[in-house]
XYZ file of C-alpha atoms in Angstrom:
682
model
C 0.000 0.000 0.000
C 1.320 3.489 -0.839
C 2.449 5.770 1.973
C -0.327 8.282 1.214
C -2.981 5.574 1.492
C -1.525 4.274 4.755
C -1.675 7.781 6.253
C -5.122 8.394 4.796
C -6.576 5.244 6.332
C -4.977 6.005 9.678
C -6.256 9.576 9.636
C -9.740 8.575 8.499
C -10.073 6.476 11.626
C -9.879 9.743 13.566
C -13.097 11.057 11.976
C -13.844 14.410 10.326
C -12.784 17.857 11.448
C -15.535 20.086 10.087
C -16.786 21.999 7.061
C -14.343 22.790 4.254
C -14.894 26.562 4.264
C -12.092 27.217 1.755
C -13.732 25.328 -1.079
C -17.312 25.062 0.087
C -17.831 21.367 -0.603
C -18.111 18.438 1.807
C -16.318 17.866 5.068
C -12.604 17.794 5.779
C -11.541 14.390 7.060
C -8.609 13.894 9.387
C -6.355 12.968 6.479
C -6.910 16.367 4.837
C -6.365 18.057 8.179
C -3.113 16.132 8.599
C -1.886 17.265 5.171
C -2.636 20.901 5.968
C -0.919 20.612 9.333
C 2.166 19.309 7.563
C 1.966 22.165 5.036
C 2.198 24.714 7.878
C 5.618 23.228 8.629
C 6.593 22.918 4.937
C 6.148 19.163 5.229
C 5.004 16.708 2.600
C 4.243 12.996 2.574
C 5.689 12.840 -0.947
C 9.492 12.488 -1.080
C 9.633 14.134 -4.524
C 7.462 17.117 -3.617
C 9.640 19.803 -5.181
C 10.454 18.587 -8.666
C 9.143 16.405 -11.440
C 10.216 16.392 -15.053
C 11.782 19.859 -14.840
C 8.624 21.661 -13.757
C 9.438 24.978 -12.057
C 8.375 24.887 -8.391
C 9.802 28.205 -7.161
C 9.695 31.763 -8.554
C 10.897 35.148 -7.352
C 8.806 38.293 -7.883
C 10.048 41.848 -8.482
C 9.864 42.668 -4.777
C 12.193 39.811 -3.854
C 9.488 37.517 -2.456
C 9.624 33.810 -3.238
C 6.594 31.719 -4.170
C 6.638 27.927 -4.024
C 4.258 25.133 -4.946
C 4.515 21.504 -3.850
C 2.414 18.342 -3.763
C 1.527 16.154 -0.806
C -0.833 13.202 -0.598
C -2.714 14.041 -3.792
C -3.108 17.744 -2.959
C -1.387 20.917 -4.209
C -0.118 23.546 -1.759
C 1.116 27.102 -2.308
C 3.265 29.113 0.073
C 4.870 32.554 -0.021
C 8.123 33.667 1.597
C 8.747 37.356 2.379
C 10.914 37.723 5.479
C 9.278 34.581 6.826
C 6.903 31.881 5.610
C 3.272 32.950 5.131
C 0.234 30.741 5.752
C 0.098 27.799 3.292
C -2.922 27.600 0.984
C -4.360 24.424 -0.529
C -4.824 25.135 -4.235
C -6.432 21.880 -5.364
C -10.098 21.428 -4.563
C -10.868 17.846 -5.576
C -9.316 15.520 -3.046
C -6.376 13.154 -3.419
C -5.906 12.900 -7.207
C -3.815 16.022 -7.872
C -0.110 16.002 -8.739
C 2.793 17.607 -10.602
C 2.207 21.367 -10.136
C 4.135 24.135 -11.916
C 4.297 27.832 -10.919
C 5.037 31.081 -12.787
C 4.659 34.847 -12.485
C 1.920 36.495 -14.548
C 1.058 40.155 -15.039
C 1.337 42.621 -12.163
C 0.817 40.793 -8.838
C -0.292 37.595 -10.572
C 0.899 34.149 -9.467
C -0.169 31.255 -11.723
C -0.219 27.524 -10.984
C -1.115 24.569 -13.202
C -1.288 20.896 -12.260
C -2.732 17.591 -13.403
C -5.637 15.702 -11.833
C -6.459 12.039 -12.336
C -9.996 11.656 -13.716
C -10.865 8.011 -14.197
C -8.460 6.635 -16.791
C -7.480 10.124 -17.997
C -5.924 13.318 -16.693
C -7.308 16.865 -16.644
C -5.179 20.039 -16.547
C -6.150 22.609 -13.923
C -5.297 26.315 -13.740
C -5.399 28.617 -10.728
C -4.301 32.249 -10.366
C -3.928 34.814 -7.603
C -4.249 38.485 -8.565
C -2.888 39.882 -5.293
C 0.598 38.345 -5.226
C -0.483 35.085 -3.640
C -2.557 36.369 -0.717
C -5.877 34.973 -1.945
C -6.917 32.331 -4.464
C -10.561 32.478 -5.524
C -12.769 30.215 -7.638
C -12.988 32.988 -10.292
C -9.556 32.009 -11.621
C -9.600 28.312 -10.781
C -10.886 25.949 -13.443
C -10.267 22.990 -15.741
C -7.964 24.246 -18.485
C -8.072 21.029 -20.551
C -9.963 17.798 -19.926
C -9.152 14.153 -20.666
C -5.818 15.020 -22.257
C -3.875 11.815 -21.678
C -3.852 8.391 -20.078
C -0.295 8.977 -18.795
C 1.267 11.903 -16.941
C 0.911 15.119 -19.009
C 3.320 17.059 -16.700
C 1.951 20.584 -17.364
C 4.288 23.616 -17.196
C 3.488 27.332 -17.330
C 5.229 30.645 -18.049
C 4.520 34.152 -19.337
C 6.298 36.322 -21.890
C 6.025 39.757 -20.291
C 6.675 41.850 -23.463
C 4.043 39.871 -25.384
C 1.703 39.554 -22.348
C 1.302 35.905 -23.364
C 0.550 33.203 -20.817
C 1.495 29.743 -22.090
C 0.918 26.229 -20.751
C 2.544 23.124 -22.257
C 1.599 19.523 -21.561
C 1.693 16.070 -23.144
C -1.535 14.706 -24.589
C -2.807 11.819 -26.676
C -3.101 14.311 -29.556
C 0.528 15.391 -29.273
C 2.533 18.002 -27.369
C -0.100 20.675 -26.648
C 0.085 24.411 -25.971
C -2.598 26.546 -24.354
C -2.004 30.296 -24.795
C -3.777 33.546 -23.955
C -2.993 37.262 -23.957
C -5.995 38.043 -21.752
C -4.885 39.758 -18.571
C -7.344 37.896 -16.334
C -8.213 34.809 -18.378
C -11.317 32.699 -17.995
C -11.461 29.104 -19.188
C -12.701 30.263 -22.599
C -9.850 32.751 -23.108
C -7.253 30.144 -24.030
C -6.477 28.874 -27.511
C -5.117 25.393 -28.101
C -2.409 24.269 -30.535
C -0.803 20.895 -31.133
C 2.884 21.729 -31.515
C 4.496 18.305 -31.307
C 4.047 14.566 -31.695
C 2.331 12.048 -29.423
C 5.824 10.765 -28.578
C 6.814 14.140 -27.069
C 6.678 14.398 -23.282
C 8.096 16.078 -20.156
C 8.228 19.688 -21.414
C 10.238 22.389 -19.670
C 9.173 25.988 -20.305
C 10.532 29.488 -19.632
C 10.231 33.049 -20.849
C 13.185 34.640 -22.593
C 13.173 38.099 -21.122
C 12.938 41.203 -23.269
C 13.180 39.147 -26.471
C 9.398 38.397 -26.190
C 9.978 34.676 -26.763
C 8.880 31.714 -24.708
C 11.292 28.774 -24.963
C 10.776 25.076 -24.364
C 12.835 21.898 -24.181
C 11.196 18.483 -24.096
C 11.754 14.779 -24.608
C 10.843 13.317 -27.973
C 11.165 10.217 -30.076
C 14.361 8.166 -30.149
C 15.409 9.276 -26.643
C 16.436 12.792 -27.707
C 15.940 16.267 -26.225
C 14.318 18.844 -28.506
C 13.918 22.642 -28.472
C 11.136 24.964 -29.721
C 10.433 28.659 -29.252
C 7.182 30.647 -29.305
C 7.388 34.060 -30.994
C 5.632 37.358 -30.264
C 2.531 36.301 -32.214
C 2.232 32.993 -30.391
C 3.464 30.852 -33.296
C 5.821 27.965 -32.584
C 9.053 27.213 -34.411
C 10.102 23.881 -35.831
C 11.998 21.632 -33.439
C 15.782 21.373 -33.019
C 17.357 18.162 -31.768
C 19.798 19.403 -29.116
C 21.069 16.058 -27.853
C 22.132 14.979 -31.357
C 25.236 17.159 -30.999
C 26.681 14.608 -28.542
C 28.166 11.621 -30.431
C 26.902 8.106 -29.790
C 23.544 6.568 -28.947
C 22.143 7.400 -25.514
C 19.005 7.968 -23.498
C 18.472 11.707 -23.003
C 15.854 12.844 -20.490
C 14.736 15.475 -17.937
C 15.530 18.647 -19.942
C 15.552 21.908 -17.972
C 15.545 25.321 -19.674
C 15.869 28.996 -18.809
C 16.395 32.330 -20.541
C 18.395 35.365 -19.441
C 15.878 38.165 -18.943
C 18.115 41.036 -20.065
C 19.908 39.280 -22.925
C 17.517 36.854 -24.576
C 19.987 33.955 -24.445
C 18.769 30.383 -23.848
C 20.362 27.724 -21.623
C 19.437 24.020 -21.557
C 20.662 21.093 -19.465
C 19.538 17.476 -19.393
C 20.460 14.008 -18.121
C 22.183 11.693 -20.586
C 22.573 7.942 -20.027
C 25.030 5.902 -22.052
C 24.282 2.275 -22.887
C 26.110 -0.698 -21.411
C 25.064 -4.207 -22.505
C 21.870 -2.708 -23.888
C 20.871 -0.883 -20.680
C 21.122 2.843 -19.864
C 23.887 3.548 -17.334
C 26.064 6.384 -15.980
C 23.668 9.345 -15.968
C 25.535 12.626 -16.503
C 24.420 16.236 -16.850
C 24.984 17.889 -20.233
C 24.569 21.559 -21.091
C 24.305 23.739 -24.200
C 23.386 27.357 -24.895
C 22.315 29.746 -27.625
C 22.879 33.502 -27.712
C 19.330 34.143 -28.994
C 16.034 32.298 -28.678
C 15.433 32.171 -32.434
C 19.049 31.680 -33.547
C 20.834 28.642 -34.960
C 22.225 26.457 -32.187
C 26.016 26.054 -32.234
C 26.920 22.386 -32.076
C 28.770 22.811 -28.819
C 28.115 21.183 -25.449
C 29.619 20.762 -21.993
C 29.586 17.823 -19.617
C 29.260 18.909 -16.000
C 31.046 16.406 -13.762
C 31.511 12.839 -12.603
C 29.406 10.341 -10.714
C 25.751 9.538 -11.327
C 23.665 12.708 -11.674
C 19.892 13.058 -11.721
C 17.154 15.694 -12.053
C 19.116 18.836 -12.995
C 17.471 22.250 -12.602
C 18.968 25.331 -14.285
C 18.926 29.105 -13.765
C 20.857 31.716 -15.729
C 21.554 34.848 -13.728
C 23.388 36.283 -16.721
C 25.151 34.720 -19.695
C 28.326 34.074 -17.705
C 26.617 33.009 -14.462
C 24.590 29.851 -15.047
C 23.746 27.638 -12.067
C 22.726 23.979 -12.069
C 21.496 22.036 -9.042
C 21.281 18.232 -9.218
C 21.096 14.991 -7.197
C 23.610 12.163 -7.130
C 22.726 8.481 -6.741
C 22.546 8.738 -2.933
C 20.247 11.785 -2.909
C 23.068 14.167 -2.131
C 22.552 17.663 -3.527
C 25.255 19.404 -5.588
C 25.625 22.754 -7.327
C 27.901 23.910 -10.124
C 28.341 27.187 -12.008
C 29.255 28.087 -15.573
C 31.484 31.182 -15.817
C 31.124 31.815 -19.542
C 33.656 29.254 -20.750
C 33.897 26.371 -18.255
C 32.102 24.732 -15.330
C 33.177 24.765 -11.710
C 33.793 21.568 -9.808
C 30.466 20.350 -8.330
C 30.081 21.523 -4.741
C 28.285 19.440 -2.109
C 25.257 21.131 -0.501
C 23.556 18.597 1.754
C 22.533 14.955 2.167
C 19.022 13.457 2.212
C 17.909 15.920 -0.458
C 15.806 15.085 -3.474
C 14.144 16.693 -6.501
C 15.752 20.159 -6.713
C 14.090 23.110 -8.446
C 15.762 26.490 -8.919
C 14.135 29.887 -9.465
C 14.834 32.099 -12.477
C 15.954 35.659 -11.787
C 17.948 38.447 -13.416
C 19.881 39.257 -10.240
C 19.643 36.253 -7.934
C 17.955 32.909 -7.389
C 17.220 30.319 -4.718
C 16.625 26.614 -4.944
C 14.075 24.258 -3.450
C 14.394 20.568 -2.572
C 12.683 17.787 -0.631
C 14.714 17.044 2.484
C 14.771 14.206 5.002
C 15.175 10.469 5.279
C 11.702 9.466 6.488
C 8.057 10.509 6.427
C 7.069 13.349 6.521
C 9.640 15.013 4.285
C 10.486 18.722 4.435
C 10.079 21.165 1.572
C 13.332 23.060 2.039
C 14.310 26.401 0.483
C 18.015 27.211 0.338
C 19.401 29.560 2.938
C 21.968 30.845 0.450
C 21.242 33.080 -2.520
C 22.886 32.436 -5.873
C 23.685 36.019 -6.865
C 25.866 37.740 -9.430
C 28.618 38.047 -6.851
C 28.420 34.413 -5.803
C 31.202 32.214 -7.122
C 32.031 28.548 -6.713
C 35.772 27.979 -6.449
C 36.894 26.025 -9.498
C 38.935 23.043 -8.393
C 41.527 21.676 -10.791
C 39.642 19.405 -13.181
C 40.617 16.727 -15.597
C 39.459 18.350 -18.840
C 39.115 16.766 -22.281
C 38.033 18.097 -25.668
C 35.748 16.108 -27.968
C 35.501 16.923 -31.661
C 33.152 14.734 -33.658
C 31.568 14.191 -37.075
C 27.976 12.965 -36.664
C 25.357 11.737 -39.132
C 21.589 11.921 -38.362
C 21.488 8.123 -37.979
C 23.965 8.531 -35.055
C 26.927 7.221 -37.044
C 29.978 9.166 -35.905
C 33.723 9.427 -35.552
C 35.033 11.305 -32.521
C 38.491 12.479 -31.564
C 38.967 13.087 -27.822
C 42.099 14.908 -26.695
C 42.587 14.099 -23.013
C 45.941 15.429 -22.028
C 49.107 17.151 -23.212
C 52.297 16.751 -21.203
C 55.758 18.236 -21.550
C 58.697 16.004 -20.740
C 61.703 18.089 -19.866
C 65.349 17.326 -20.424
C 65.684 16.320 -16.767
C 62.879 13.711 -17.350
C 60.321 15.519 -15.194
C 56.852 15.974 -16.670
C 54.506 18.956 -16.632
C 50.788 18.869 -17.420
C 49.638 21.438 -19.944
C 46.291 23.051 -19.211
C 43.877 23.203 -22.165
C 42.008 26.434 -22.821
C 38.197 26.140 -22.891
C 36.921 27.302 -26.249
C 33.616 28.735 -27.423
C 32.188 28.509 -30.924
C 29.674 31.330 -30.423
C 27.856 31.771 -33.757
C 30.860 30.896 -35.868
C 30.002 28.458 -38.653
C 32.070 25.312 -38.588
C 34.142 23.899 -41.375
C 36.247 20.792 -41.048
C 39.406 22.856 -40.685
C 37.792 25.158 -38.104
C 36.479 22.299 -36.029
C 39.743 20.470 -35.759
C 41.953 23.500 -35.233
C 40.364 24.907 -32.104
C 42.286 23.013 -29.431
C 45.141 24.885 -27.829
C 46.928 25.091 -24.533
C 47.517 27.993 -22.248
C 50.743 29.966 -22.702
C 53.502 27.980 -20.988
C 56.571 29.686 -19.573
C 59.285 27.020 -19.776
C 61.904 27.105 -17.050
C 63.934 24.420 -18.815
C 64.293 23.048 -22.330
C 61.937 20.218 -23.258
C 62.707 16.904 -24.928
C 59.265 15.464 -25.747
C 55.583 16.236 -26.078
C 53.119 13.542 -24.976
C 49.657 13.672 -26.573
C 47.026 11.513 -24.802
C 43.905 10.819 -26.887
C 41.447 8.253 -28.165
C 39.170 7.883 -31.186
C 35.616 6.564 -30.917
C 33.410 5.593 -33.830
C 30.202 3.873 -34.832
C 29.398 2.945 -38.445
C 32.370 5.008 -39.518
C 31.737 4.218 -43.206
C 28.516 6.294 -43.110
C 30.512 9.385 -42.168
C 33.710 9.269 -44.219
C 33.928 9.286 -48.006
C 35.891 6.512 -49.705
C 36.022 4.521 -46.464
C 39.405 6.000 -45.594
C 41.069 4.320 -42.631
C 43.654 6.883 -41.554
C 43.709 10.487 -40.427
C 46.513 12.855 -39.503
C 47.018 14.333 -36.061
C 48.970 17.592 -36.448
C 50.751 19.020 -33.445
C 52.013 22.598 -33.619
C 54.122 24.639 -31.209
C 54.015 28.448 -31.396
C 55.612 31.242 -29.431
C 53.562 33.931 -27.710
C 53.374 36.014 -30.907
C 51.950 33.086 -32.903
C 55.183 32.280 -34.786
C 55.478 28.582 -35.689
C 58.317 26.852 -33.818
C 57.534 23.204 -34.530
C 55.089 21.136 -36.606
C 54.544 17.367 -36.587
C 52.132 15.142 -38.587
C 51.199 11.748 -37.127
C 49.203 9.084 -39.002
C 46.489 7.313 -36.980
C 44.746 4.100 -38.031
C 40.985 4.240 -37.420
C 40.041 1.051 -39.243
C 38.147 -0.383 -36.245
C 34.962 1.285 -37.395
C 32.434 -0.014 -34.889
C 34.547 -0.152 -31.736
C 36.142 2.396 -29.464
C 39.890 2.364 -29.817
C 41.873 2.083 -26.632
C 43.313 5.243 -25.239
C 46.555 6.089 -27.002
C 49.626 8.251 -26.643
C 51.838 9.874 -29.220
C 55.310 10.842 -28.029
C 56.896 13.560 -30.191
C 60.626 14.318 -29.806
C 61.318 18.070 -29.600
C 64.697 19.617 -28.904
C 65.953 23.044 -27.894
C 62.638 24.772 -27.284
C 62.465 27.231 -24.399
C 60.734 30.437 -23.385
C 56.974 30.935 -23.702
C 55.163 28.492 -25.952
C 51.629 27.455 -26.896
C 50.617 23.999 -28.197
C 47.861 23.403 -30.766
C 46.452 20.237 -32.320
C 44.648 19.584 -35.621
C 42.877 16.412 -36.614
C 42.373 16.334 -40.393
C 42.806 14.089 -43.400
C 39.439 12.867 -44.711
C 36.287 14.122 -46.396
C 32.850 13.551 -44.933
C 29.556 12.543 -46.499
C 26.711 14.964 -47.059
C 24.629 15.726 -43.972
C 27.479 15.350 -41.502
C 27.598 17.888 -38.671
C 30.648 18.899 -36.655
C 30.253 18.962 -32.885
C 32.540 20.377 -30.214
C 32.364 18.969 -26.682
C 33.982 20.141 -23.440
C 34.303 17.120 -21.145
C 34.983 17.535 -17.424
C 36.003 14.874 -14.940
C 36.224 16.449 -11.503
C 38.068 14.526 -8.792
C 36.195 13.631 -5.603
C 32.959 15.299 -6.681
C 30.930 12.392 -5.257
C 32.158 12.768 -1.697
C 33.703 16.226 -1.486
C 31.432 17.484 1.294
C 33.920 18.241 4.035
C 31.941 16.179 6.543
C 33.143 12.649 5.769
C 29.542 11.555 5.323
C 30.550 9.020 2.706
C 32.999 6.197 3.159
C 34.226 5.608 -0.359
C 37.330 4.137 -1.925
C 38.158 3.020 -5.430
C 37.264 -0.537 -4.430
C 33.991 -0.046 -2.557
C 31.192 2.336 -1.702
C 29.604 2.022 1.744
C 26.412 4.093 2.134
C 25.702 5.850 5.409
C 21.955 5.075 5.343
C 19.293 3.002 3.643
C 17.865 4.497 0.461
C 15.809 3.395 -2.519
C 15.921 5.278 -5.832
C 13.039 5.576 -8.250
C 13.180 2.868 -10.874
C 14.641 3.801 -14.267
C 13.364 4.065 -16.860
C 9.864 4.910 -15.685
C 7.619 4.440 -17.636
C 9.401 1.328 -18.954
C 9.070 -1.457 -21.524
C 9.926 -4.235 -20.952
C 12.622 -3.902 -18.254
C 13.434 -1.424 -15.522
C 16.170 -1.159 -12.902
C 15.835 -0.322 -9.212
C 18.884 0.868 -7.255
C 19.091 0.648 -3.447
C 21.721 1.406 -0.789
C 22.399 -0.884 2.183
C 24.551 0.526 5.045
C 24.430 -2.734 7.089
C 24.329 -6.442 6.360
C 20.608 -6.850 5.735
C 17.771 -9.153 4.749
C 15.885 -7.693 1.790
C 12.301 -8.263 0.662
C 10.798 -6.779 -2.500
C 7.201 -7.253 -3.638
C 5.402 -5.855 -6.683
C 1.609 -5.400 -6.593
C -0.941 -4.343 -9.177
C -3.173 -1.329 -8.557
C -5.770 -3.579 -6.864
C -3.236 -4.799 -4.306
C -2.673 -8.264 -5.777
C 0.893 -9.557 -5.504
C 2.437 -9.905 -8.983
C 6.117 -10.551 -8.324
C 8.243 -11.178 -5.263
C 11.981 -11.108 -4.616
C 12.189 -12.627 -1.147
C 14.983 -13.564 1.228
C 17.711 -11.555 -0.448
C 20.787 -11.272 1.766
C 23.008 -8.280 1.035
C 26.161 -7.023 2.654
C 26.539 -3.234 2.911
C 26.886 -1.553 -0.457
C 25.033 -0.303 -3.542
C 22.804 -2.741 -5.421
C 20.688 -2.764 -8.536
C 17.712 -5.034 -9.200
C 16.087 -5.554 -12.587
C 12.420 -6.370 -13.192
C 11.579 -7.641 -16.660
C 7.821 -7.142 -16.424
C 6.987 -10.772 -15.638
C 4.993 -12.239 -12.762
C 5.959 -15.061 -10.391
C 5.067 -17.579 -13.104
C 7.307 -16.001 -15.756
C 4.378 -14.492 -17.670
C 4.499 -10.977 -19.084
C 2.128 -8.640 -17.249
C -0.045 -6.028 -18.947
C 0.506 -2.270 -19.182
C -0.442 -0.314 -16.102
C 0.643 1.148 -12.770
C 2.338 -1.155 -10.261
C 3.460 -0.617 -6.672
C 6.748 -1.943 -5.362
C 7.206 -2.424 -1.607
C 10.804 -2.573 -0.406
C 11.817 -3.810 3.071
C 15.333 -3.959 4.508
C 16.101 -5.328 7.974
C 19.586 -5.157 9.454
C 20.965 -8.480 10.699
C 23.742 -6.785 12.703
C 21.690 -6.507 15.898
C 21.279 -2.718 15.746
C 17.503 -2.662 15.067
C 18.017 -0.640 11.891
C 15.204 -1.215 9.416
C 13.880 0.538 6.306
C 10.705 0.376 4.226
C 9.563 2.317 1.175
C 6.966 2.037 -1.597
C 7.479 3.139 -5.217
C 5.079 3.540 -8.118
C 6.165 1.887 -11.391
C 4.519 2.324 -14.791
C 4.730 -0.298 -17.533
C 3.795 0.963 -21.019
C 3.656 -1.380 -24.013
C-alpha cells in the first residue's frame, strides 16, 4: 500500500474535522487536516514534492518575495516567503488525485499555478491564479484548463512572456505536445487557444520566458530518446523543433531537460540528463549543457559535460550569460551545485545529504533553490538559505578536462576524436601537465578545418628546455563508413608549437589508423621528440585528413572529470574508496526508466548487512512478483524487473506498486521500508 494511502486510512479512523470553508464542498476528514498541518511546517508525505520532469516549483517576484508550490498526498499547496513563511494555501479542490504542479509569475501581482488531476483513466489540466501576489486564491480564476488530455502523466508547465503579455501552458496529450495560450490579462477558461505543436511521442516539457526578447522557450523529450527545443514568438506561433542532444556523439538515453532564458539578454540555456548504454541498458547518468545567444538563432553544435558520478534531475537558472547555475542529485540523494562562468564549469560543490528533486528559481539578479529534504516521512520542503547572486562564485577546483571533436550523421553514425591530455617532458625527465584552454564557438560556422583547429593550450613559460611532447587521446566511432567518403582508414594528427606572438616553432604530422569502425579504440599516446625549445610556448592540435559525407555535422564537446565530486562534502559523510562504496543510510531510488518497456532497474543502498524483501503489486493490491529472502552485505545494489509475474508471464501495461523492506541483521535494530510507483507501457 502506498504511503499516502496508509496515512489516509490512519487519519480517516480519527473522523472528520468540520466543514471545508475554503472550497465550500463536503467535510474535511482527518487525512486532509493532517496534510494541511504538515503544510504549515513545509512538510510533505511525498518524497519528490519539489520537482518532477523539470517543472518549475519556485519563482521570485520583483519585490524579492519567493513563491513555491509543492504536492503532498494528492493535494497541491502554495506558500509565499517574504521575510518569513506565510500561511500555506491548498490550491487543489478535488481531493487526493492532484499532482505535478508548476508555478510562474503572470502580469502585475499575478501568481499562476497549473497541475494535473487524475480523472478516471485520464488526466485533466487545472489552472489557478492569484491576482494579489499570492494572498488569496478564488474560484474565479480556478478551473479545468483542458480535460481528458492523456492516459499517462501530461506534466503541465506554465510561463509568461512579459513583453508579449502571453501566458502559455505546455503539456503532453494523446493528440501530441499541446500548448494553451492567452494574452488576456485575467483569463477565464474560454480565453485560451489550443495548438498541437508536437508529436504524441513528445513528453516532459520544460518551459521558460526569454526576457525582453518576447519569446517563450521550451525543451522536451521526444522520439528516439532525444531532447528537442522549440520557441514561441511574439505572435504565439511555434518554431520547428531542433534536436539538441544529437550534438553529442553516440547513442544514448536523453531525459529530464531543464531550460531557462536570461531576462536582459535573450539567451537560452538548456541542461539534461544523458545515459550511455552498457550491454543494452542505460547507465552512468551525466548532466549535459548547451546554450544559444538568442532564442530564435541557430544552435552552435557545442556542449559541456558537467562532472563525474551519477547525476539526476538537474534544474537550471541563468543569472546572466556568464553566471549559469545547475542544481542536481547524485545516486545517494546528495545535492550538488555547479556554475558556468562563460567558458567552463566549476567543480560540483556538495550542498547537503538526504535531499531530493531540486528546483531552482529564475531571476535576473539572484535565485534560490528548493528541494525535498529528510530520510523518512514526513519530508520537508526546504528552500536554500543561500542566494545564488551575481557576486556568488564557486571555487573552481583543478579538473581533468578533455576536448571532444566529432563528425555525426543523423542516424547517429559518428567518428570522434577526444584529446585528453598534453604533457611536456623536460630534459631532466620531469613531466609537466599542460592546461587546455576552454573554447567557445559562439555563432561561428564550422568547417572541417575550423572544427579540428580549435584546441590549444595555455601559454607555458618554460623554465627548462623540453625533450618530448606527450599527446594523450582516443578515437571513438560507430558505423564510420557512413561518415567518411571513400572509407578512408587513416587520419593525420597535427601538433604545432608556437611562441607567444603566434610564430610557428615546430610542426609534426602523425598518421592514426581508425580502421576499427564499430569499436572504441583504446586510449593512445603519441610521443613527439622536440629539442631546444624554451621560453613561452603554446601547443595546438589539428585532426584532419578525410572528407565527410553529405549531412554530416561537426560537434565540439567540453568534457569535465572532476576529482572527488561524489564525496567532497567536508563532513566525511561518505565512506568511499576506489574498491567499494559504503552508504551511510538506507535508500531506494526511483526505478529507471519509468515508464518502462519491458525492463526497468531499481537501485538501493544498504549501510548494514541486511535481509531484503521486494514485492510488486498491481493497482488492486494483488501480488504480482516477489523477490524474497535476499541477503546483502553493505553496499550499492541494482535489481532488474523484466515485467513478468511469479510464473514467468508478461504482465499487462499499467501502474504497479513496489514495496521494499530492509532489515539489518547486525543486531542494531536498523530497518527501512519504502513504496514506489512503477509504470509499464507497451
